[in-house]
Structure formats: C-alpha cells, structure tokens
Amino acid sequence: MTQVWDTLPQVLIDGLTLGAIYAIIALGYTMVYGILELINFAHGEIFMAGAFIGTAVLIGLTGLGWVAVMPAIFVLLIVLVITGGLTGMLGMGIERLAYRPLRKASKLITLITAIGVSFLLQDIVRFITETQQNNYIVNTPSLFPGSLSVSGLNIRYSFLVVIIVAILMMIALEFFVNRTKWGLAMRAVAQDQDTASLMSVNVNKVISVTFFVGSALGGATGVLFAIHYGTIDPYIGFILGLKAFTAAVLGGIGNIRGAMAGGMLLGLLEMFAAANLSAITAGLLSSEYKDVFAFAILILVLIFRPEGLFGRAAIEKV
Amino acid sequence: MKKILEQIRGNKWLQLGLLVGYIALTSLSLILAQRSVAAFLLLLLSFLLLYYTKLPNWSKWAIGLAIMFFILPFSAMQGPAYQEYMDVATLVGIYVSMALGLNIVVGMAGLLDLGFVAFFAVGAYTYGIFATAQASNFMPFGTYPLSGNSFWIFIILGCFVAALFGVLLGIPVLRVKGDYLAIVTLGFGEIIRIVFNNLDQPVNITNGALGLSSIAPPKIFGIELLYSNQIYFVVLFILLFVIFAVRSLEHSKLGRSWKAVRENEIAAQAMGIPLVKTKLMAFAIGASFSGMMGVVFAAKQAFIDPTSFTMLQSINILVMVLLGGMGSVPGVILGAAVVTILNAQVLNELTMWFNSLSTAGIITLPDAMSPVKMQRFFFGALLILFALYRSKGLIPAKNVVYDKQKFLSEKGTKKRLQSVAAPKEDEHGHTGS
C-alpha cells in the first residue's frame, strides 16, 4: 500500500496528461457520433496524422531558424494552427469522399469504410515517412525541454503545456457549441436532421463543419502528444483512438462534457493500473495488462450502463 | 462474337467441353512451365468457371473434387515449386474456412465481429500448448508433448474450445448493438492477444512473446504429416466439412433466424425467434470453424506466437467476407481465395518483379513502397472501394426464390406445406475457389 501512496502524485500527473489527450480525441468521436451515429474509426488516424504533420512543420520551422529566435509558445501556436487546419481539411475530405455517399446505407458498411480509411491513412503516412528517412518511427524535437522539481516530484514543462492547451481547447469547443450559430445548428442537426433542414439549416455543411472541428482538435492533440512523448509512429492512432472511444462511451456518447470527464477518468485509471497493477495483485498481473484493463472497463460500461456515466438512456422506438 | 457467347451460354455440353479443355491446358502448362505462378492461378480459376457453368450440381461437385484431390496436386507435383504451391493451397483452405465462419457471424447474423482472429488464436494455442512441452508447466498429470496422433482429437477439441470462447464473448455483448458490438469485439480480440502475450507468468502457459516452437506434426498410421502437400489433404477434408455444414445451416431454421435477426431484431423477436440463442449460436458456430483451422495452422507452421493473431488478421478476414459478398457462401469462398493468394503469392511476386526491374535499372521503386509492405494500403483501398461501389461483393448473396405459380396452383394444404419445406433454390453449386 505504501508504494501506491508514494507513486500517487506521479501517477496523477501522468494520468492527467494522458487523460487530457484521451479527452480531446474523445470529443471528436462524440461530436461525430452525436450527429451521424457513426463511429468514425479514422479519427484515431487523424490524430496520428496530426502528430506527423506537426512534427514535420516543427522540423521545417527549425530548419528555417524560426524556432531559435521565437518564444517556444509562439512556435507551438503556429504549429497547432497549421496542423489543425490541415487535419481539419483531411477530416472534411474523408467525410465527403467516404461517408457521405453511404449515409443512407447500413451502418455495417459505413463502419467497414471507416476501417478502410484508417488503414489507408496508416499506410500513406508510413510510406511518406519511410521515403523521407528510411524508418517510420519519428523523433519529435522537444519544444519545451527541462522540468520543474517540486518536493521530489518531477513535473515536465511540456506537461503544463499539454494540460493548459487541452483545457483551452475544451473551453473553446464549449463556447463554439453552446454560444455560436454554428454550434446551434450542430445541436439542431444532432437532434433531428430532417426538421433542422426544414428550419433552413444546411445539414451537409453542418456535418462538414463538425468533421472539421473534430478533426482539427484531434490533429492538434496529435501535436501535443508528439511534443510530450517525443516518439511517434504510424500505428499510435489505432489503439489510442480505441481508448479515446472508450472514454467517449464512458462519459456517454454524444455528450461533450461527458467525453471530457470520461477521458480524464480513463487516463487516470490507466496510469494507476500501469503503476500499481503488479503491486496490488502481488505480481500476478504485470503492467502489460493496462490495455486489457481499459478494454475491460469499456465492456463493463457497455453492459451495465450503455448510456455512459453522464448520458441519458435512449429509448428504442419501433 | 455475341452469337458464340449465346451458344456457350445455352449449351451444357459445350461448357463442359470448354471447361475440360481449360483445365487440361492449365494443368499441362503448370506441369511444363515448372515454376509458373500464372499457370497455378489459372488452374485455380477453373473453380470459378466451374461455378458459372450450367451443369447439374452433382457433376459440378464431382469435377471440383477431382480437381482438388487429383489434378491440382498432381500437376503441381512435377515442378520444383511443389511445396510452395501446396503451401498456398493449404493457406487458401484455412482462410476459406475462417472466412466462412466469419460469414456466419457478420454476413448471416449481421453481428460485426472485429476480433475474429481471437478464436483462431484460441484453437492454435489449444493444440500448441499440449503438443509441446509447455503443458508440463501447469498440468498435474500426463506427459507432454503429446504425440501427433492426438492431433485428430484436438481438431474437435479446438472446435469446442473456440465455440466456448465464442459463447463467452457472446454473453456479455448481447446487450450491445451494431457499432458498439464492433468495438467490443475489437477489444476482445486485443485482450486475447495481450493475455497470450503475457501468460508466461506467474505460470508459464503460453510462453509469452517467445511463442511456442517445434509443435508436434500430425501423425496418422505412423506417418508424420510434415509437408504442405500432406497437410493439404487434412485441410481439404475439414474444408469440405465446413462447406457442407454452412450450406446446410444456411437454409435451416437457424440460418433463416440469423437472417431475420440481421434484417430487423425487433421484428424477428416479435415473430418468436429467440434472440439470445440465435446470436449465441452464430458466435459459437462461427468461432468453432476458426478454432478448428487454428489447430491445423499450429500443426502446419510448427511455431506460433502472438504476432500471428493481430488486428490486421481480423480485418484481413473481414476483407475476404466483404469482397466476396456478405452472406453469400460461394462469394466468401472466392473472396477468401483471392485475398489469400494476393497476400501469399501475388504481392511477393510483384515485389520480386519490381526488384528485378530496379536492379536492371528500368524503374526505381523506393523500398518503402514495395508491394509486400503496402498490404494495409491495398486492404484499405479494397474495403473503401467495395463498400462504396459494390457493397454486395463479387458474388452477391441470393435469397431462396419461391415459385409463386406452383405455390398458388397447388390447392392441397399438404402439398403447399411440402413446397414450403423444400424450397426451390435459384443458386447452384458453389465451388468457386
């Protein structure tokens, strides 16, 4: 037990970082699901693409000599904006080409297309990276090196950056969804597409905007991930996306605040499991089981509370 | 030209003659050309031609069996690449059975399973653990490894263990629907893989990431089946059993309930179909085919480790089902064969061809874009294209068509009941491999 207490502060810090990342990716899933009732499998891949685009932009800026002269936070801002814009367009393009023609088709088919898109993206990123540098694992230059040391606790600067940027993004999204006209239109389309279109809401455009916003956030999170963890490869998106989806389900899918809370909760739980699973079970389960732990949570939530912790149960009408 | 085609379409005997000629030509060229992948593939194509001929069902089966049992092994035997061909043919058999299993779950019952390879892994490990010294780590009795004679029992055992896992997965996910189900099964597949990867402590059961090596080969009448050409016949027998089982299930009461559940759960339930039982049966039967082939796979490879059972494999099998046509047995057989051959042979051949081109200095292809590495790209593209433009697959599933006239003209209730019980099919044999 003492070990659990000793590691707790570090677990909290790591858990919050991971949780913030899960939370923002979960937002993308939840927004799309809220509107189209579609699990956008490719969202994890958009996150991955964001990490790669961000790294490329960062390396490019370093090559231009901008990073050396500008304050790091300013560089981060530029990278985030460029990456967010590009991944947003990517998300919009995917929706236009792969999902829109199938909007009336059965859900099974759309889900399969989504898997196809995610495979395609993985491989495209892999071979672009591999033709550039013979290896698809990329090291991101660290923008915020160094760390604070508070009473034996190691807090990296990038941790603070990730948390602050993540919180800002969430606040911005809340504002966008609840206070702007586009947000209003989005909520209307989520409630009832046909009625919304009767109220002169351009449904297709709203869906495009939703994909743009969700994907831009996902891509920006990819940048944060790359900066904090340092190494990226084309296959990070899949499992991470799956866990972010778990977070979205945990918080009640379609519910934006729920996704944030679910992401944080899942990040904390996973880090806790990674640090303490072998200690608690007396060596029976190694920390390798942390992924099993996350999926087990997903399955349990879906069985006992499919509407999520903060969602309302949907009634199926015939 | 059109006239000739018309004539061929109308005349059974002409079709038979052309088919026999084609088979003779391709098998001859396979014998003569020694190492020609093209000839091998063309010979396999004869199954598809056979499927489209208008011959009666029994003769299609007879010709198909003759090709599978005699012509294919015999004409491949002559060249130096014999084992290579047989290896591919064996793999095709294994994947066709697995795809048929997934077809029950996805195509017929409409339950999207993205972790299907887990059952394959369960089957493979069931045999792998007991056919190596691994089992002595935790089994209190018996001496291990078991000899290859036990392989035949393990086929049945693997079938049951996989079915058990299918039910275990099925029970908790019954409350989950549609796309949630896909995610849960995906998670389940990953859990199984991670567990197998880490089950080397506290008790060493699966030997973790190192995998199980030198698994005992199957043995019959004292002969060890070591080579692909021997395993091929084992696979063939199981495959025939699987095809027979799937065909009978498809038109049985259970098969029709699956389709009803797929189309509309609530309506099906209202018609008195027990949802729980129907879904669990789909999971169990689908998984059992996969488990059987897992046992064969372990025996064939003599080495298994968790990397053979990744997500990519599950998607691979899903591509086979989608490509062939969800719910269509001949389609799925075709899809599985195409994808497996693409994976096992065509991509390799293409890579070698490109390599030879680049050494000759004609074109230079960066190593990152060699076709073998582009597997995900091809699969992703195939999934998208087929979902967008041909969501019913290469050979779409057909439903049984009742002869309305016959149905109405027969006034007697007894006869009417009979015609319901024995519906006329509008599809024929299905040896499209």
Short mmCIF file of N, CA and C in Angstrom, two decimals, chain A residues 219-283:
data_model
loop_
_atom_site.label_atom_id
_atom_site.label_comp_id
_atom_site.label_asym_id
_atom_site.label_seq_id
_atom_site.Cartn_x
_atom_site.Cartn_y
_atom_site.Cartn_z
N GLY A 219 -6.16 16.57 -34.59
CA GLY A 219 -4.81 16.82 -35.12
C GLY A 219 -3.97 17.62 -34.15
N ALA A 220 -4.58 18.64 -33.54
CA ALA A 220 -3.86 19.45 -32.58
C ALA A 220 -3.42 18.61 -31.38
N THR A 221 -4.29 17.67 -30.98
CA THR A 221 -3.91 16.78 -29.88
C THR A 221 -2.71 15.93 -30.28
N GLY A 222 -2.69 15.54 -31.57
CA GLY A 222 -1.54 14.78 -32.06
C GLY A 222 -0.25 15.56 -31.85
N VAL A 223 -0.30 16.86 -32.11
CA VAL A 223 0.89 17.69 -31.90
C VAL A 223 1.29 17.67 -30.43
N LEU A 224 0.30 17.84 -29.56
CA LEU A 224 0.61 17.83 -28.12
C LEU A 224 1.25 16.49 -27.73
N PHE A 225 0.68 15.42 -28.26
CA PHE A 225 1.20 14.08 -27.96
C PHE A 225 2.65 13.97 -28.39
N ALA A 226 2.91 14.41 -29.64
CA ALA A 226 4.27 14.30 -30.17
C ALA A 226 5.25 15.10 -29.34
N ILE A 227 4.82 16.29 -28.92
CA ILE A 227 5.73 17.14 -28.16
C ILE A 227 5.98 16.56 -26.78
N HIS A 228 4.96 16.00 -26.18
CA HIS A 228 5.14 15.49 -24.82
C HIS A 228 5.89 14.17 -24.80
N TYR A 229 5.51 13.24 -25.68
CA TYR A 229 6.09 11.89 -25.59
C TYR A 229 7.33 11.71 -26.46
N GLY A 230 7.49 12.54 -27.49
CA GLY A 230 8.77 12.54 -28.20
C GLY A 230 8.90 11.58 -29.36
N THR A 231 8.32 10.37 -29.26
CA THR A 231 8.42 9.45 -30.40
C THR A 231 7.03 9.13 -30.92
N ILE A 232 6.92 9.08 -32.25
CA ILE A 232 5.64 8.73 -32.85
C ILE A 232 5.87 7.71 -33.96
N ASP A 233 4.88 6.88 -34.20
CA ASP A 233 4.92 6.01 -35.37
C ASP A 233 3.52 5.93 -35.96
N PRO A 234 3.38 5.42 -37.18
CA PRO A 234 2.07 5.49 -37.84
C PRO A 234 0.99 4.65 -37.18
N TYR A 235 1.36 3.83 -36.20
CA TYR A 235 0.36 2.94 -35.64
C TYR A 235 -0.11 3.36 -34.25
N ILE A 236 0.29 4.56 -33.82
CA ILE A 236 -0.15 5.01 -32.49
C ILE A 236 -1.64 5.30 -32.46
N GLY A 237 -2.19 5.66 -33.63
CA GLY A 237 -3.56 6.17 -33.65
C GLY A 237 -4.60 5.12 -33.31
N PHE A 238 -4.35 3.89 -33.70
CA PHE A 238 -5.43 2.92 -33.61
C PHE A 238 -5.82 2.60 -32.18
N ILE A 239 -4.84 2.15 -31.39
CA ILE A 239 -5.14 1.79 -30.01
C ILE A 239 -5.54 3.03 -29.22
N LEU A 240 -4.83 4.14 -29.46
CA LEU A 240 -5.16 5.36 -28.74
C LEU A 240 -6.57 5.82 -29.08
N GLY A 241 -6.91 5.70 -30.37
CA GLY A 241 -8.25 6.08 -30.78
C GLY A 241 -9.30 5.19 -30.14
N LEU A 242 -8.98 3.91 -30.05
CA LEU A 242 -9.90 2.97 -29.44
C LEU A 242 -10.15 3.32 -27.98
N LYS A 243 -9.06 3.71 -27.31
CA LYS A 243 -9.21 4.06 -25.90
C LYS A 243 -9.96 5.37 -25.75
N ALA A 244 -9.70 6.28 -26.68
CA ALA A 244 -10.45 7.54 -26.62
C ALA A 244 -11.93 7.27 -26.85
N PHE A 245 -12.20 6.32 -27.73
CA PHE A 245 -13.60 5.96 -27.94
C PHE A 245 -14.19 5.38 -26.65
N THR A 246 -13.38 4.54 -25.98
CA THR A 246 -13.80 4.03 -24.69
C THR A 246 -14.16 5.17 -23.75
N ALA A 247 -13.31 6.21 -23.77
CA ALA A 247 -13.56 7.36 -22.91
C ALA A 247 -14.87 8.03 -23.28
N ALA A 248 -15.12 8.14 -24.60
CA ALA A 248 -16.36 8.77 -25.05
C ALA A 248 -17.56 7.96 -24.58
N VAL A 249 -17.45 6.63 -24.66
CA VAL A 249 -18.55 5.78 -24.23
C VAL A 249 -18.73 5.88 -22.72
N LEU A 250 -17.59 5.94 -22.03
CA LEU A 250 -17.61 6.04 -20.57
C LEU A 250 -18.39 7.28 -20.14
N GLY A 251 -18.17 8.37 -20.86
CA GLY A 251 -18.84 9.61 -20.48
C GLY A 251 -20.23 9.74 -21.07
N GLY A 252 -20.63 8.77 -21.86
CA GLY A 252 -21.93 8.90 -22.52
C GLY A 252 -21.75 9.47 -23.90
N ILE A 253 -21.89 8.64 -24.91
CA ILE A 253 -21.50 9.10 -26.24
C ILE A 253 -22.50 10.15 -26.75
N GLY A 254 -21.98 11.16 -27.42
CA GLY A 254 -22.81 12.27 -27.87
C GLY A 254 -22.82 13.41 -26.88
N ASN A 255 -22.24 13.16 -25.71
CA ASN A 255 -22.25 14.15 -24.64
C ASN A 255 -20.86 14.76 -24.52
N ILE A 256 -20.73 16.06 -24.84
CA ILE A 256 -19.39 16.65 -24.93
C ILE A 256 -18.70 16.74 -23.57
N ARG A 257 -19.41 17.20 -22.56
CA ARG A 257 -18.78 17.27 -21.24
C ARG A 257 -18.47 15.87 -20.72
N GLY A 258 -19.36 14.93 -21.04
CA GLY A 258 -19.13 13.54 -20.63
C GLY A 258 -17.84 13.01 -21.21
N ALA A 259 -17.58 13.35 -22.48
CA ALA A 259 -16.35 12.86 -23.12
C ALA A 259 -15.12 13.40 -22.41
N MET A 260 -15.17 14.67 -22.02
CA MET A 260 -14.02 15.24 -21.30
C MET A 260 -13.79 14.50 -20.00
N ALA A 261 -14.86 14.34 -19.23
CA ALA A 261 -14.73 13.66 -17.93
C ALA A 261 -14.28 12.21 -18.14
N GLY A 262 -14.88 11.54 -19.13
CA GLY A 262 -14.52 10.15 -19.38
C GLY A 262 -13.06 10.01 -19.75
N GLY A 263 -12.56 10.93 -20.57
CA GLY A 263 -11.16 10.88 -20.97
C GLY A 263 -10.23 11.02 -19.77
N MET A 264 -10.51 12.00 -18.95
CA MET A 264 -9.67 12.22 -17.75
C MET A 264 -9.69 10.98 -16.86
N LEU A 265 -10.89 10.45 -16.66
CA LEU A 265 -11.06 9.29 -15.78
C LEU A 265 -10.27 8.11 -16.32
N LEU A 266 -10.40 7.88 -17.62
CA LEU A 266 -9.73 6.72 -18.22
C LEU A 266 -8.22 6.88 -18.13
N GLY A 267 -7.72 8.10 -18.42
CA GLY A 267 -6.28 8.33 -18.34
C GLY A 267 -5.76 8.04 -16.95
N LEU A 268 -6.46 8.56 -15.94
CA LEU A 268 -6.04 8.34 -14.56
C LEU A 268 -6.06 6.86 -14.20
N LEU A 269 -7.17 6.19 -14.57
CA LEU A 269 -7.29 4.77 -14.25
C LEU A 269 -6.18 3.96 -14.91
N GLU A 270 -5.90 4.30 -16.17
CA GLU A 270 -4.90 3.51 -16.89
C GLU A 270 -3.52 3.70 -16.28
N MET A 271 -3.18 4.94 -15.96
CA MET A 271 -1.86 5.18 -15.38
C MET A 271 -1.76 4.52 -14.01
N PHE A 272 -2.86 4.57 -13.27
CA PHE A 272 -2.88 3.92 -11.97
C PHE A 272 -2.64 2.42 -12.14
N ALA A 273 -3.32 1.84 -13.12
CA ALA A 273 -3.16 0.41 -13.36
C ALA A 273 -1.73 0.09 -13.78
N ALA A 274 -1.17 0.95 -14.66
CA ALA A 274 0.18 0.68 -15.14
C ALA A 274 1.18 0.70 -14.00
N ALA A 275 0.95 1.63 -13.04
CA ALA A 275 1.93 1.75 -11.96
C ALA A 275 1.74 0.70 -10.89
N ASN A 276 0.49 0.32 -10.64
CA ASN A 276 0.24 -0.46 -9.43
C ASN A 276 -0.33 -1.85 -9.64
N LEU A 277 -0.63 -2.20 -10.89
CA LEU A 277 -1.31 -3.47 -11.10
C LEU A 277 -0.51 -4.64 -10.54
N SER A 278 0.80 -4.64 -10.79
CA SER A 278 1.57 -5.79 -10.33
C SER A 278 1.73 -5.76 -8.81
N ALA A 279 1.78 -4.54 -8.23
CA ALA A 279 1.91 -4.47 -6.77
C ALA A 279 0.63 -4.92 -6.08
N ILE A 280 -0.50 -4.52 -6.64
CA ILE A 280 -1.77 -4.84 -6.00
C ILE A 280 -2.06 -6.34 -6.09
N THR A 281 -1.80 -6.93 -7.25
CA THR A 281 -2.11 -8.34 -7.42
C THR A 281 -0.92 -9.23 -7.04
N ALA A 282 0.06 -8.67 -6.36
CA ALA A 282 1.23 -9.43 -5.89
C ALA A 282 1.93 -10.13 -7.06
N GLY A 283 2.14 -9.40 -8.13
CA GLY A 283 2.91 -9.95 -9.24
C GLY A 283 2.14 -10.85 -10.17
#
